[in-house]
Amino acid sequence: MTTISHTVPTPAPKPRGGISQSIGDSLVVAKRNLIRMTRIPEMVIFGLIQPIMFVVLFSYVFGGSMNIGGSTSPQVYREFLMAGIFAQTVTFATAGAGAGIADDMHKGLIDRFRSLPMARGAVLTGRTLADLVQTTLTLVVLAIVALLVGWRIHNGIPKALAAFALLLLLGYAFSWIGALIGLSVRTPEAATSGGLIWLFPVTFISNAFVDSSQMPSWLQPIAEWNPFSATVQACRELFGNPGVSPSDAWPMQYPVWASLIWSFLIIVVFRTLSVRKYRSATV
């Protein structure tokens, strides 16, 4: 007597949707980059030293010579300065994002990612999310140092947290610029140089360190419509710190809205360009 066995087919796993796969893959890549950062602690340490040096140098070297709202008090300038230092710190993370992506490209890691069934934009999104975590840590340490040198907030904790959220959003937006630079150069060294060279005019032709009304008349509109200036001014208002002289420029009248619009616009434009460059660079 012959026994006939029947094999019950195993149902195929349901494929994940495009958005859920992209989110999951991005978090996996972000975790990989965060683990890498913990194994190379000098990356975090050196990232903390530079902004701390800026705080100390600007506070004590230039603090008594800057005229803010008719006052040359070092304490007034320290409170005026800190929003600019915070913003400069989050945007300077752009160079690290670009160098990291360029390093992955140079070592062939991107080719290994391509062999996996993962969303194409996940590599870049994961990298920028990991950089956002590192930037958050840097901001926490920098805020503690700022409090030690005399910086204070005057509008309460909720508005201060909103200011830090705007800073992190600006840093995340600029990290996509760094991603595009990292994909466009051949070496990590070039990505580091390319990520910094354009940041100096962006941060210094702004209201970060001086009142823009004291600049030459032809330079004032550039500083006032600078996305960097909008976030700095918004943070000063939310922190309750001294701000720049009144201006008719729309970003200075409504800096919180201007900061949000600029940051989201930068994310949309440069994320689109970065993902497109990523696809063409790895074909």
mmCIF file of N, CA, C and O in Angstrom, residues 13-85:
data_model
loop_
_atom_site.group_PDB
_atom_site.id
_atom_site.type_symbol
_atom_site.label_atom_id
_atom_site.label_comp_id
_atom_site.label_asym_id
_atom_site.label_seq_id
_atom_site.Cartn_x
_atom_site.Cartn_y
_atom_site.Cartn_z
ATOM 1 N N PRO A 13 6.487 35.408 2.372
ATOM 2 C CA PRO A 13 6.343 36.576 3.246
ATOM 3 C C PRO A 13 5.796 37.763 2.456
ATOM 4 O O PRO A 13 6.134 37.963 1.293
ATOM 5 N N LYS A 14 4.956 38.481 3.125
ATOM 6 C CA LYS A 14 4.380 39.646 2.463
ATOM 7 C C LYS A 14 5.446 40.718 2.286
ATOM 8 O O LYS A 14 6.167 41.049 3.239
ATOM 9 N N PRO A 15 5.585 41.256 1.102
ATOM 10 C CA PRO A 15 6.596 42.293 0.900
ATOM 11 C C PRO A 15 6.220 43.567 1.650
ATOM 12 O O PRO A 15 5.048 43.905 1.766
ATOM 13 N N ARG A 16 7.217 44.215 2.178
ATOM 14 C CA ARG A 16 6.958 45.469 2.868
ATOM 15 C C ARG A 16 6.697 46.572 1.862
ATOM 16 O O ARG A 16 7.196 46.552 0.747
ATOM 17 N N GLY A 17 5.934 47.546 2.313
ATOM 18 C CA GLY A 17 5.666 48.684 1.454
ATOM 19 C C GLY A 17 6.900 49.532 1.267
ATOM 20 O O GLY A 17 7.892 49.404 2.003
ATOM 21 N N GLY A 18 6.863 50.408 0.282
ATOM 22 C CA GLY A 18 8.027 51.227 -0.018
ATOM 23 C C GLY A 18 8.433 52.115 1.139
ATOM 24 O O GLY A 18 9.606 52.212 1.486
ATOM 25 N N ILE A 19 7.458 52.749 1.806
ATOM 26 C CA ILE A 19 7.785 53.662 2.893
ATOM 27 C C ILE A 19 8.316 52.899 4.098
ATOM 28 O O ILE A 19 9.323 53.277 4.707
ATOM 29 N N SER A 20 7.648 51.789 4.459
ATOM 30 C CA SER A 20 8.090 51.028 5.631
ATOM 31 C C SER A 20 9.476 50.439 5.409
ATOM 32 O O SER A 20 10.309 50.393 6.325
ATOM 33 N N GLN A 21 9.754 49.967 4.201
ATOM 34 C CA GLN A 21 11.084 49.435 3.905
ATOM 35 C C GLN A 21 12.124 50.541 3.986
ATOM 36 O O GLN A 21 13.212 50.340 4.537
ATOM 37 N N SER A 22 11.809 51.700 3.452
ATOM 38 C CA SER A 22 12.766 52.801 3.480
ATOM 39 C C SER A 22 13.079 53.224 4.909
ATOM 40 O O SER A 22 14.244 53.457 5.261
ATOM 41 N N ILE A 23 12.032 53.300 5.762
ATOM 42 C CA ILE A 23 12.248 53.686 7.160
ATOM 43 C C ILE A 23 13.090 52.641 7.878
ATOM 44 O O ILE A 23 14.059 52.963 8.583
ATOM 45 N N GLY A 24 12.732 51.364 7.708
ATOM 46 C CA GLY A 24 13.477 50.300 8.373
ATOM 47 C C GLY A 24 14.929 50.248 7.946
ATOM 48 O O GLY A 24 15.841 50.129 8.780
ATOM 49 N N ASP A 25 15.164 50.348 6.634
ATOM 50 C CA ASP A 25 16.540 50.303 6.129
ATOM 51 C C ASP A 25 17.341 51.511 6.610
ATOM 52 O O ASP A 25 18.527 51.393 6.939
ATOM 53 N N SER A 26 16.692 52.663 6.650
ATOM 54 C CA SER A 26 17.381 53.876 7.102
ATOM 55 C C SER A 26 17.806 53.747 8.557
ATOM 56 O O SER A 26 18.920 54.146 8.927
ATOM 57 N N LEU A 27 16.943 53.169 9.391
ATOM 58 C CA LEU A 27 17.284 52.994 10.802
ATOM 59 C C LEU A 27 18.428 51.993 10.979
ATOM 60 O O LEU A 27 19.276 52.159 11.857
ATOM 61 N N VAL A 28 18.454 50.952 10.143
ATOM 62 C CA VAL A 28 19.548 49.986 10.212
ATOM 63 C C VAL A 28 20.876 50.655 9.867
ATOM 64 O O VAL A 28 21.891 50.466 10.545
ATOM 65 N N VAL A 29 20.881 51.453 8.809
ATOM 66 C CA VAL A 29 22.109 52.155 8.407
ATOM 67 C C VAL A 29 22.507 53.170 9.473
ATOM 68 O O VAL A 29 23.698 53.331 9.783
ATOM 69 N N ALA A 30 21.523 53.858 10.052
ATOM 70 C CA ALA A 30 21.821 54.823 11.115
ATOM 71 C C ALA A 30 22.464 54.125 12.306
ATOM 72 O O ALA A 30 23.439 54.626 12.890
ATOM 73 N N LYS A 31 21.936 52.953 12.680
ATOM 74 C CA LYS A 31 22.512 52.188 13.786
ATOM 75 C C LYS A 31 23.950 51.792 13.476
ATOM 76 O O LYS A 31 24.838 51.879 14.336
ATOM 77 N N ARG A 32 24.200 51.385 12.231
ATOM 78 C CA ARG A 32 25.557 50.999 11.846
ATOM 79 C C ARG A 32 26.519 52.180 12.005
ATOM 80 O O ARG A 32 27.635 52.018 12.516
ATOM 81 N N ASN A 33 26.097 53.371 11.613
ATOM 82 C CA ASN A 33 26.960 54.541 11.723
ATOM 83 C C ASN A 33 27.163 54.970 13.168
ATOM 84 O O ASN A 33 28.249 55.438 13.534
ATOM 85 N N LEU A 34 26.131 54.829 13.993
ATOM 86 C CA LEU A 34 26.271 55.184 15.406
ATOM 87 C C LEU A 34 27.236 54.230 16.116
ATOM 88 O O LEU A 34 28.039 54.662 16.953
ATOM 89 N N ILE A 35 27.154 52.953 15.791
ATOM 90 C CA ILE A 35 28.092 51.985 16.365
ATOM 91 C C ILE A 35 29.517 52.326 15.951
ATOM 92 O O ILE A 35 30.458 52.263 16.753
ATOM 93 N N ARG A 36 29.673 52.713 14.700
ATOM 94 C CA ARG A 36 31.002 53.095 14.206
ATOM 95 C C ARG A 36 31.536 54.311 14.961
ATOM 96 O O ARG A 36 32.731 54.388 15.281
ATOM 97 N N MET A 37 30.646 55.275 15.272
ATOM 98 C CA MET A 37 31.078 56.458 16.010
ATOM 99 C C MET A 37 31.550 56.097 17.415
ATOM 100 O O MET A 37 32.531 56.661 17.917
ATOM 101 N N THR A 38 30.872 55.159 18.063
ATOM 102 C CA THR A 38 31.276 54.768 19.421
ATOM 103 C C THR A 38 32.620 54.049 19.416
ATOM 104 O O THR A 38 33.337 54.080 20.414
ATOM 105 N N ARG A 39 32.951 53.413 18.300
ATOM 106 C CA ARG A 39 34.231 52.708 18.213
ATOM 107 C C ARG A 39 35.377 53.637 17.832
ATOM 108 O O ARG A 39 36.540 53.252 17.895
ATOM 109 N N ILE A 40 35.014 54.848 17.399
ATOM 110 C CA ILE A 40 36.046 55.849 17.083
ATOM 111 C C ILE A 40 35.708 57.097 17.892
ATOM 112 O O ILE A 40 35.230 58.110 17.355
ATOM 113 N N PRO A 41 35.924 57.074 19.215
ATOM 114 C CA PRO A 41 35.491 58.187 20.065
ATOM 115 C C PRO A 41 36.163 59.507 19.751
ATOM 116 O O PRO A 41 35.626 60.573 20.063
ATOM 117 N N GLU A 42 37.344 59.459 19.136
ATOM 118 C CA GLU A 42 38.012 60.725 18.823
ATOM 119 C C GLU A 42 37.212 61.565 17.845
ATOM 120 O O GLU A 42 37.349 62.801 17.817
ATOM 121 N N MET A 43 36.358 60.934 17.031
ATOM 122 C CA MET A 43 35.497 61.699 16.131
ATOM 123 C C MET A 43 34.569 62.606 16.926
ATOM 124 O O MET A 43 34.371 63.782 16.588
ATOM 125 N N VAL A 44 34.002 62.065 17.996
ATOM 126 C CA VAL A 44 33.085 62.846 18.829
ATOM 127 C C VAL A 44 33.856 63.877 19.650
ATOM 128 O O VAL A 44 33.427 65.033 19.779
ATOM 129 N N ILE A 45 35.010 63.476 20.169
ATOM 130 C CA ILE A 45 35.790 64.381 21.017
ATOM 131 C C ILE A 45 36.252 65.605 20.233
ATOM 132 O O ILE A 45 36.094 66.758 20.675
ATOM 133 N N PHE A 46 36.825 65.386 19.055
ATOM 134 C CA PHE A 46 37.285 66.507 18.244
ATOM 135 C C PHE A 46 36.112 67.375 17.788
ATOM 136 O O PHE A 46 36.258 68.589 17.623
ATOM 137 N N GLY A 47 34.947 66.747 17.580
ATOM 138 C CA GLY A 47 33.765 67.521 17.214
ATOM 139 C C GLY A 47 33.286 68.425 18.327
ATOM 140 O O GLY A 47 32.607 69.430 18.069
ATOM 141 N N LEU A 48 33.638 68.090 19.576
ATOM 142 C CA LEU A 48 33.248 68.906 20.722
ATOM 143 C C LEU A 48 34.253 70.017 21.009
ATOM 144 O O LEU A 48 33.882 71.091 21.480
ATOM 145 N N ILE A 49 35.515 69.758 20.723
ATOM 146 C CA ILE A 49 36.553 70.722 21.090
ATOM 147 C C ILE A 49 36.401 72.025 20.315
ATOM 148 O O ILE A 49 36.497 73.115 20.890
ATOM 149 N N GLN A 50 36.154 71.944 19.019
ATOM 150 C CA GLN A 50 36.100 73.160 18.198
ATOM 151 C C GLN A 50 35.035 74.139 18.656
ATOM 152 O O GLN A 50 35.334 75.325 18.861
ATOM 153 N N PRO A 51 33.762 73.730 18.836
ATOM 154 C CA PRO A 51 32.767 74.716 19.280
ATOM 155 C C PRO A 51 33.049 75.271 20.672
ATOM 156 O O PRO A 51 32.759 76.445 20.939
ATOM 157 N N ILE A 52 33.633 74.452 21.563
ATOM 158 C CA ILE A 52 33.979 74.953 22.889
ATOM 159 C C ILE A 52 35.037 76.044 22.770
ATOM 160 O O ILE A 52 34.983 77.077 23.463
ATOM 161 N N MET A 53 36.011 75.839 21.878
ATOM 162 C CA MET A 53 37.036 76.868 21.660
ATOM 163 C C MET A 53 36.413 78.148 21.128
ATOM 164 O O MET A 53 36.785 79.252 21.541
ATOM 165 N N PHE A 54 35.453 78.039 20.213
ATOM 166 C CA PHE A 54 34.786 79.227 19.683
ATOM 167 C C PHE A 54 34.067 79.974 20.796
ATOM 168 O O PHE A 54 34.100 81.220 20.845
ATOM 169 N N VAL A 55 33.389 79.249 21.682
ATOM 170 C CA VAL A 55 32.671 79.894 22.783
ATOM 171 C C VAL A 55 33.630 80.694 23.656
ATOM 172 O O VAL A 55 33.405 81.875 23.951
ATOM 173 N N VAL A 56 34.712 80.061 24.064
ATOM 174 C CA VAL A 56 35.658 80.716 24.963
ATOM 175 C C VAL A 56 36.351 81.892 24.284
ATOM 176 O O VAL A 56 36.452 82.997 24.853
ATOM 177 N N LEU A 57 36.818 81.682 23.050
ATOM 178 C CA LEU A 57 37.553 82.740 22.360
ATOM 179 C C LEU A 57 36.673 83.953 22.067
ATOM 180 O O LEU A 57 37.054 85.093 22.354
ATOM 181 N N PHE A 58 35.501 83.717 21.492
ATOM 182 C CA PHE A 58 34.634 84.845 21.164
ATOM 183 C C PHE A 58 34.128 85.540 22.422
ATOM 184 O O PHE A 58 33.987 86.766 22.443
ATOM 185 N N SER A 59 33.846 84.771 23.477
ATOM 186 C CA SER A 59 33.300 85.371 24.689
ATOM 187 C C SER A 59 34.302 86.278 25.389
ATOM 188 O O SER A 59 33.964 87.390 25.821
ATOM 189 N N TYR A 60 35.545 85.819 25.493
ATOM 190 C CA TYR A 60 36.520 86.553 26.300
ATOM 191 C C TYR A 60 37.462 87.424 25.474
ATOM 192 O O TYR A 60 38.042 88.375 26.009
ATOM 193 N N VAL A 61 37.627 87.130 24.182
ATOM 194 C CA VAL A 61 38.509 87.955 23.355
ATOM 195 C C VAL A 61 37.748 89.129 22.740
ATOM 196 O O VAL A 61 38.215 90.273 22.758
ATOM 197 N N PHE A 62 36.531 88.851 22.224
ATOM 198 C CA PHE A 62 35.773 89.904 21.563
ATOM 199 C C PHE A 62 34.628 90.445 22.419
ATOM 200 O O PHE A 62 33.969 91.409 22.032
ATOM 201 N N GLY A 63 34.388 89.827 23.553
ATOM 202 C CA GLY A 63 33.213 90.170 24.349
ATOM 203 C C GLY A 63 33.116 91.625 24.753
ATOM 204 O O GLY A 63 32.021 92.191 24.803
ATOM 205 N N GLY A 64 34.235 92.280 25.053
ATOM 206 C CA GLY A 64 34.186 93.655 25.509
ATOM 207 C C GLY A 64 34.300 94.686 24.412
ATOM 208 O O GLY A 64 34.267 95.896 24.696
ATOM 209 N N SER A 65 34.439 94.257 23.161
ATOM 210 C CA SER A 65 34.631 95.215 22.070
ATOM 211 C C SER A 65 33.464 95.269 21.102
ATOM 212 O O SER A 65 33.478 96.054 20.155
ATOM 213 N N MET A 66 32.448 94.437 21.293
ATOM 214 C CA MET A 66 31.297 94.404 20.403
ATOM 215 C C MET A 66 30.171 95.282 20.952
ATOM 216 O O MET A 66 29.865 95.246 22.149
ATOM 217 N N ASN A 67 29.559 96.047 20.046
ATOM 218 C CA ASN A 67 28.448 96.918 20.424
ATOM 219 C C ASN A 67 27.143 96.242 20.033
ATOM 220 O O ASN A 67 26.820 96.108 18.855
ATOM 221 N N ILE A 68 26.382 95.806 21.034
ATOM 222 C CA ILE A 68 25.107 95.135 20.806
ATOM 223 C C ILE A 68 24.004 95.963 21.448
ATOM 224 O O ILE A 68 23.912 96.057 22.679
ATOM 225 N N GLY A 69 23.176 96.576 20.612
ATOM 226 C CA GLY A 69 22.085 97.398 21.127
ATOM 227 C C GLY A 69 22.561 98.576 21.948
ATOM 228 O O GLY A 69 21.889 98.975 22.907
ATOM 229 N N GLY A 70 23.724 99.113 21.606
ATOM 230 C CA GLY A 70 24.265 100.247 22.345
ATOM 231 C C GLY A 70 25.054 99.862 23.576
ATOM 232 O O GLY A 70 25.552 100.737 24.289
ATOM 233 N N SER A 71 25.201 98.564 23.828
ATOM 234 C CA SER A 71 25.941 98.105 25.005
ATOM 235 C C SER A 71 27.192 97.346 24.577
ATOM 236 O O SER A 71 27.166 96.568 23.628
ATOM 237 N N THR A 72 28.279 97.600 25.292
ATOM 238 C CA THR A 72 29.513 96.864 25.049
ATOM 239 C C THR A 72 29.808 95.908 26.206
ATOM 240 O O THR A 72 30.946 95.460 26.367
ATOM 241 N N SER A 73 28.790 95.594 26.978
ATOM 242 C CA SER A 73 28.962 94.679 28.112
ATOM 243 C C SER A 73 29.317 93.282 27.618
ATOM 244 O O SER A 73 28.647 92.745 26.734
ATOM 245 N N PRO A 74 30.360 92.650 28.183
ATOM 246 C CA PRO A 74 30.702 91.275 27.788
ATOM 247 C C PRO A 74 29.555 90.296 28.017
ATOM 248 O O PRO A 74 29.360 89.364 27.233
ATOM 249 N N GLN A 75 28.769 90.511 29.084
ATOM 250 C CA GLN A 75 27.653 89.612 29.361
ATOM 251 C C GLN A 75 26.585 89.707 28.280
ATOM 252 O O GLN A 75 26.031 88.692 27.846
ATOM 253 N N VAL A 76 26.310 90.905 27.811
ATOM 254 C CA VAL A 76 25.320 91.091 26.740
ATOM 255 C C VAL A 76 25.796 90.395 25.470
ATOM 256 O O VAL A 76 25.013 89.718 24.788
ATOM 257 N N TYR A 77 27.079 90.542 25.168
ATOM 258 C CA TYR A 77 27.585 89.911 23.948
ATOM 259 C C TYR A 77 27.579 88.390 24.063
ATOM 260 O O TYR A 77 27.318 87.697 23.083
ATOM 261 N N ARG A 78 27.856 87.843 25.245
ATOM 262 C CA ARG A 78 27.827 86.389 25.406
ATOM 263 C C ARG A 78 26.431 85.837 25.111
ATOM 264 O O ARG A 78 26.283 84.802 24.461
ATOM 265 N N GLU A 79 25.411 86.522 25.598
ATOM 266 C CA GLU A 79 24.055 86.057 25.331
ATOM 267 C C GLU A 79 23.686 86.247 23.859
ATOM 268 O O GLU A 79 22.969 85.432 23.286
ATOM 269 N N PHE A 80 24.174 87.321 23.264
ATOM 270 C CA PHE A 80 23.954 87.548 21.833
ATOM 271 C C PHE A 80 24.674 86.483 21.003
ATOM 272 O O PHE A 80 24.156 85.980 20.005
ATOM 273 N N LEU A 81 25.858 86.110 21.442
ATOM 274 C CA LEU A 81 26.729 85.229 20.672
ATOM 275 C C LEU A 81 26.233 83.790 20.597
ATOM 276 O O LEU A 81 26.375 83.139 19.559
ATOM 277 N N MET A 82 25.670 83.277 21.677
ATOM 278 C CA MET A 82 25.488 81.840 21.793
ATOM 279 C C MET A 82 24.574 81.251 20.723
ATOM 280 O O MET A 82 24.815 80.138 20.243
ATOM 281 N N ALA A 83 23.534 81.939 20.323
ATOM 282 C CA ALA A 83 22.677 81.407 19.254
ATOM 283 C C ALA A 83 23.488 81.221 17.975
ATOM 284 O O ALA A 83 23.296 80.236 17.244
ATOM 285 N N GLY A 84 24.395 82.149 17.694
ATOM 286 C CA GLY A 84 25.245 82.028 16.513
ATOM 287 C C GLY A 84 26.213 80.864 16.615
ATOM 288 O O GLY A 84 26.434 80.134 15.638
ATOM 289 N N ILE A 85 26.791 80.654 17.801
ATOM 290 C CA ILE A 85 27.707 79.524 17.994
ATOM 291 C C ILE A 85 26.960 78.207 17.863
ATOM 292 O O ILE A 85 27.450 77.254 17.240
#
